């Protein structure tokens, strides 16, 4: 199945399964905290969002006063996202874009920020990711930034969960240099996992590293949401622990996701 078809299939249920789930909301709140503290400014930014999914982040950014072009490879994701812009805000637009063709896409101006949330860049092979970073540098203004939420090669909670179930192969499935098939709302998607040092290395010709934070070191992966759905007190306790761990950058490589910021040289 092509990546476009995979995410088309997931589009209708994505918000129910992840965006509006307790775990999805908690992980996204820490992403927004990082963006608010370290990336977003008082003056409006020109933002290109890639892999925008159903548009939740683009609408949040536009509500903060920023101008957003939000893109996704899936026409059905774009359709769901566009339907959410009920106020027809001129600060946000949604369109289809294959990020592997970023260099072939023309925009009226360059961007202050390119943003990718929740593993969009994990759909790229190492060779594709290097090409994307080089293309992104050409789309950014001087000192423009990339902020990306990426799945690393190790997740402590995931490993402990699968070990407890006796699934040792799955417990360490992220520790590979090749792709694996990850489940996205019941659809298999070819996925690569990247440590923060990989992103820094791949982009070193065009970018400098700024900072990173773990997203989901204590808050569990989203596929465990059915287990936690009726255990909100436990989830709130994990949220309090996450708030402490979120301040420890070295934990980024051991969490469900991490957010990393790099600036154009």
One Martini backbone bead per residue (centre of mass of N, CA, C, O) as a GRO file, in nm:
protein
  265
    1UNK     BB    1   0.095   0.036   0.023
    2UNK     BB    2   0.066   0.353  -0.006
    3UNK     BB    3   0.103   0.629   0.185
    4UNK     BB    4  -0.149   0.773   0.091
    5UNK     BB    5  -0.347   0.535   0.145
    6UNK     BB    6  -0.288   0.496   0.444
    7UNK     BB    7  -0.387   0.789   0.536
    8UNK     BB    8  -0.664   0.780   0.413
    9UNK     BB    9  -0.766   0.547   0.594
   10UNK     BB   10  -0.707   0.715   0.874
   11UNK     BB   11  -0.864   0.990   0.868
   12UNK     BB   12  -1.154   0.939   1.000
   13UNK     BB   13  -1.016   0.820   1.293
   14UNK     BB   14  -0.780   0.992   1.410
   15UNK     BB   15  -0.914   1.175   1.626
   16UNK     BB   16  -1.032   0.951   1.801
   17UNK     BB   17  -0.763   0.781   1.849
   18UNK     BB   18  -0.574   1.052   1.909
   19UNK     BB   19  -0.631   1.361   1.933
   20UNK     BB   20  -0.887   1.297   2.157
   21UNK     BB   21  -0.714   1.151   2.337
   22UNK     BB   22  -0.561   1.145   2.632
   23UNK     BB   23  -0.274   1.095   2.521
   24UNK     BB   24  -0.274   1.294   2.287
   25UNK     BB   25  -0.322   1.549   2.458
   26UNK     BB   26  -0.072   1.528   2.639
   27UNK     BB   27   0.151   1.525   2.427
   28UNK     BB   28   0.065   1.790   2.284
   29UNK     BB   29   0.105   1.983   2.525
   30UNK     BB   30   0.420   1.956   2.523
   31UNK     BB   31   0.463   2.065   2.243
   32UNK     BB   32   0.335   2.346   2.295
   33UNK     BB   33   0.526   2.429   2.518
   34UNK     BB   34   0.780   2.431   2.348
   35UNK     BB   35   0.689   2.631   2.133
   36UNK     BB   36   0.619   2.869   2.326
   37UNK     BB   37   0.912   2.893   2.461
   38UNK     BB   38   1.121   2.844   2.182
   39UNK     BB   39   0.967   2.953   1.898
   40UNK     BB   40   0.754   3.144   1.948
   41UNK     BB   41   0.629   3.468   1.883
   42UNK     BB   42   0.474   3.768   1.889
   43UNK     BB   43   0.518   3.766   1.605
   44UNK     BB   44   0.436   3.667   1.311
   45UNK     BB   45   0.463   3.363   1.148
   46UNK     BB   46   0.596   3.169   0.887
   47UNK     BB   47   0.436   2.851   0.824
   48UNK     BB   48   0.537   2.512   0.759
   49UNK     BB   49   0.339   2.228   0.739
   50UNK     BB   50   0.402   1.889   0.779
   51UNK     BB   51   0.202   1.644   0.824
   52UNK     BB   52  -0.095   1.764   0.934
   53UNK     BB   53  -0.335   1.602   0.890
   54UNK     BB   54  -0.629   1.723   1.064
   55UNK     BB   55  -0.523   2.034   1.166
   56UNK     BB   56  -0.479   2.105   1.471
   57UNK     BB   57  -0.207   2.264   1.469
   58UNK     BB   58  -0.271   2.482   1.258
   59UNK     BB   59  -0.505   2.610   1.421
   60UNK     BB   60  -0.342   2.680   1.670
   61UNK     BB   61  -0.135   2.864   1.530
   62UNK     BB   62  -0.345   3.064   1.408
   63UNK     BB   63  -0.470   3.145   1.687
   64UNK     BB   64  -0.176   3.279   1.760
   65UNK     BB   65  -0.118   3.454   1.471
   66UNK     BB   66  -0.024   3.264   1.253
   67UNK     BB   67   0.108   3.167   0.934
   68UNK     BB   68  -0.036   2.881   0.755
   69UNK     BB   69   0.097   2.606   0.573
   70UNK     BB   70  -0.080   2.306   0.532
   71UNK     BB   71   0.045   1.967   0.486
   72UNK     BB   72  -0.030   1.665   0.286
   73UNK     BB   73  -0.036   1.355   0.116
   74UNK     BB   74  -0.338   1.336   0.208
   75UNK     BB   75  -0.642   1.419   0.086
   76UNK     BB   76  -0.819   1.334   0.334
   77UNK     BB   77  -0.673   1.496   0.546
   78UNK     BB   78  -0.715   1.771   0.409
   79UNK     BB   79  -1.024   1.762   0.415
   80UNK     BB   80  -1.059   1.748   0.721
   81UNK     BB   81  -0.901   2.006   0.785
   82UNK     BB   82  -1.063   2.211   0.614
   83UNK     BB   83  -1.339   2.163   0.768
   84UNK     BB   84  -1.232   2.305   1.042
   85UNK     BB   85  -1.231   2.593   0.894
   86UNK     BB   86  -1.507   2.760   0.978
   87UNK     BB   87  -1.385   3.071   0.968
   88UNK     BB   88  -1.195   3.122   0.730
   89UNK     BB   89  -0.904   3.164   0.786
   90UNK     BB   90  -0.634   3.348   0.642
   91UNK     BB   91  -0.392   3.203   0.820
   92UNK     BB   92  -0.503   2.928   0.681
   93UNK     BB   93  -0.389   2.644   0.483
   94UNK     BB   94  -0.472   2.361   0.267
   95UNK     BB   95  -0.250   2.103   0.125
   96UNK     BB   96  -0.093   1.908  -0.102
   97UNK     BB   97   0.217   1.722   0.000
   98UNK     BB   98   0.522   1.594  -0.097
   99UNK     BB   99   0.817   1.602   0.075
  100UNK     BB  100   0.991   1.477  -0.162
  101UNK     BB  101   0.888   1.759  -0.334
  102UNK     BB  102   0.976   2.036  -0.209
  103UNK     BB  103   1.168   2.156  -0.438
  104UNK     BB  104   0.907   2.163  -0.649
  105UNK     BB  105   0.789   2.386  -0.460
  106UNK     BB  106   0.604   2.684  -0.462
  107UNK     BB  107   0.637   2.996  -0.293
  108UNK     BB  108   0.592   3.330  -0.211
  109UNK     BB  109   0.765   3.251   0.048
  110UNK     BB  110   0.944   3.224   0.311
  111UNK     BB  111   1.033   3.069   0.628
  112UNK     BB  112   1.052   3.052   0.982
  113UNK     BB  113   0.889   2.764   0.985
  114UNK     BB  114   0.922   2.408   1.019
  115UNK     BB  115   0.661   2.166   1.083
  116UNK     BB  116   0.657   1.842   1.270
  117UNK     BB  117   0.433   1.597   1.383
  118UNK     BB  118   0.422   1.281   1.492
  119UNK     BB  119   0.632   1.118   1.274
  120UNK     BB  120   0.657   1.220   0.977
  121UNK     BB  121   0.976   1.171   0.939
  122UNK     BB  122   0.952   0.849   0.976
  123UNK     BB  123   0.867   0.809   0.659
  124UNK     BB  124   1.172   0.845   0.610
  125UNK     BB  125   1.449   0.782   0.482
  126UNK     BB  126   1.765   0.871   0.513
  127UNK     BB  127   1.788   0.986   0.226
  128UNK     BB  128   1.524   1.154   0.238
  129UNK     BB  129   1.594   1.323   0.490
  130UNK     BB  130   1.840   1.468   0.375
  131UNK     BB  131   1.686   1.601   0.139
  132UNK     BB  132   1.480   1.751   0.308
  133UNK     BB  133   1.673   1.932   0.473
  134UNK     BB  134   1.792   2.076   0.229
  135UNK     BB  135   1.521   2.186   0.121
  136UNK     BB  136   1.434   2.338   0.377
  137UNK     BB  137   1.665   2.546   0.379
  138UNK     BB  138   1.556   2.682   0.106
  139UNK     BB  139   1.268   2.769   0.255
  140UNK     BB  140   1.422   2.939   0.455
  141UNK     BB  141   1.509   3.173   0.642
  142UNK     BB  142   1.722   3.332   0.805
  143UNK     BB  143   1.726   3.147   1.097
  144UNK     BB  144   1.551   2.934   1.048
  145UNK     BB  145   1.321   2.666   1.151
  146UNK     BB  146   1.307   2.339   1.293
  147UNK     BB  147   1.022   2.149   1.416
  148UNK     BB  148   1.032   1.810   1.552
  149UNK     BB  149   0.845   1.507   1.585
  150UNK     BB  150   1.008   1.207   1.699
  151UNK     BB  151   1.100   0.871   1.672
  152UNK     BB  152   1.297   0.675   1.839
  153UNK     BB  153   1.504   0.382   1.908
  154UNK     BB  154   1.377   0.428   2.204
  155UNK     BB  155   1.129   0.288   2.449
  156UNK     BB  156   1.077   0.217   2.763
  157UNK     BB  157   0.771   0.160   2.786
  158UNK     BB  158   0.750  -0.027   2.543
  159UNK     BB  159   0.948  -0.242   2.635
  160UNK     BB  160   0.806  -0.315   2.902
  161UNK     BB  161   0.540  -0.401   2.779
  162UNK     BB  162   0.647  -0.636   2.593
  163UNK     BB  163   0.793  -0.795   2.810
  164UNK     BB  164   0.539  -0.852   2.985
  165UNK     BB  165   0.410  -1.011   2.722
  166UNK     BB  166   0.661  -1.171   2.573
  167UNK     BB  167   0.762  -0.953   2.335
  168UNK     BB  168   1.078  -0.919   2.246
  169UNK     BB  169   1.085  -0.821   1.955
  170UNK     BB  170   0.904  -0.566   2.005
  171UNK     BB  171   1.071  -0.428   2.235
  172UNK     BB  172   1.318  -0.382   1.991
  173UNK     BB  173   1.211  -0.262   1.706
  174UNK     BB  174   1.369   0.022   1.688
  175UNK     BB  175   1.652  -0.135   1.668
  176UNK     BB  176   1.708  -0.014   1.352
  177UNK     BB  177   1.821   0.054   1.009
  178UNK     BB  178   1.554  -0.027   0.921
  179UNK     BB  179   1.246  -0.085   0.841
  180UNK     BB  180   0.913  -0.074   0.971
  181UNK     BB  181   0.589  -0.179   1.059
  182UNK     BB  182   0.347   0.049   1.140
  183UNK     BB  183   0.065   0.129   1.326
  184UNK     BB  184  -0.207   0.320   1.162
  185UNK     BB  185  -0.508   0.267   1.233
  186UNK     BB  186  -0.462  -0.040   1.095
  187UNK     BB  187  -0.211   0.063   0.927
  188UNK     BB  188   0.066  -0.003   0.739
  189UNK     BB  189   0.385   0.171   0.798
  190UNK     BB  190   0.671   0.277   0.687
  191UNK     BB  191   0.945   0.285   0.936
  192UNK     BB  192   1.171   0.509   1.092
  193UNK     BB  193   1.433   0.549   1.333
  194UNK     BB  194   1.548   0.848   1.530
  195UNK     BB  195   1.794   0.996   1.666
  196UNK     BB  196   1.901   1.301   1.743
  197UNK     BB  197   2.187   1.262   1.611
  198UNK     BB  198   2.079   1.211   1.325
  199UNK     BB  199   1.960   1.489   1.267
  200UNK     BB  200   2.220   1.646   1.311
  201UNK     BB  201   2.387   1.497   1.096
  202UNK     BB  202   2.201   1.535   0.841
  203UNK     BB  203   2.198   1.877   0.896
  204UNK     BB  204   2.498   2.005   0.924
  205UNK     BB  205   2.521   2.181   0.652
  206UNK     BB  206   2.246   2.377   0.746
  207UNK     BB  207   2.251   2.316   1.067
  208UNK     BB  208   2.174   2.388   1.407
  209UNK     BB  209   2.157   2.306   1.728
  210UNK     BB  210   1.940   2.368   2.007
  211UNK     BB  211   1.696   2.154   2.109
  212UNK     BB  212   1.543   1.916   2.348
  213UNK     BB  213   1.256   1.687   2.417
  214UNK     BB  214   1.059   1.483   2.572
  215UNK     BB  215   0.776   1.273   2.440
  216UNK     BB  216   0.688   1.013   2.635
  217UNK     BB  217   0.832   0.884   2.895
  218UNK     BB  218   0.559   0.854   3.082
  219UNK     BB  219   0.380   0.877   2.858
  220UNK     BB  220   0.223   0.670   2.671
  221UNK     BB  221   0.152   0.519   2.410
  222UNK     BB  222  -0.135   0.536   2.213
  223UNK     BB  223  -0.202   0.216   2.206
  224UNK     BB  224  -0.274   0.243   2.536
  225UNK     BB  225  -0.546   0.394   2.571
  226UNK     BB  226  -0.753   0.172   2.647
  227UNK     BB  227  -0.622   0.120   2.929
  228UNK     BB  228  -0.637   0.445   3.029
  229UNK     BB  229  -0.930   0.556   2.992
  230UNK     BB  230  -1.016   0.445   3.308
  231UNK     BB  231  -0.715   0.582   3.425
  232UNK     BB  232  -0.677   0.899   3.496
  233UNK     BB  233  -0.512   0.906   3.759
  234UNK     BB  234  -0.266   0.765   3.641
  235UNK     BB  235  -0.222   0.963   3.406
  236UNK     BB  236  -0.178   1.213   3.591
  237UNK     BB  237   0.074   1.101   3.727
  238UNK     BB  238   0.239   1.080   3.463
  239UNK     BB  239   0.223   1.380   3.399
  240UNK     BB  240   0.392   1.477   3.643
  241UNK     BB  241   0.645   1.319   3.559
  242UNK     BB  242   0.676   1.443   3.278
  243UNK     BB  243   0.738   1.733   3.372
  244UNK     BB  244   1.020   1.648   3.473
  245UNK     BB  245   1.140   1.493   3.221
  246UNK     BB  246   1.108   1.728   3.008
  247UNK     BB  247   1.379   1.875   3.137
  248UNK     BB  248   1.543   1.613   3.013
  249UNK     BB  249   1.711   1.574   2.725
  250UNK     BB  250   1.837   1.275   2.746
  251UNK     BB  251   1.537   1.137   2.728
  252UNK     BB  252   1.466   1.158   2.424
  253UNK     BB  253   1.596   0.865   2.338
  254UNK     BB  254   1.354   0.713   2.547
  255UNK     BB  255   1.094   0.795   2.402
  256UNK     BB  256   0.828   0.802   2.207
  257UNK     BB  257   0.911   1.103   2.175
  258UNK     BB  258   1.058   1.399   2.022
  259UNK     BB  259   1.175   1.736   2.038
  260UNK     BB  260   1.331   1.932   1.776
  261UNK     BB  261   1.570   2.204   1.729
  262UNK     BB  262   1.666   2.381   1.427
  263UNK     BB  263   1.902   2.601   1.259
  264UNK     BB  264   1.987   2.801   1.021
  265UNK     BB  265   2.307   2.902   0.902
   0.00000   0.00000   0.00000
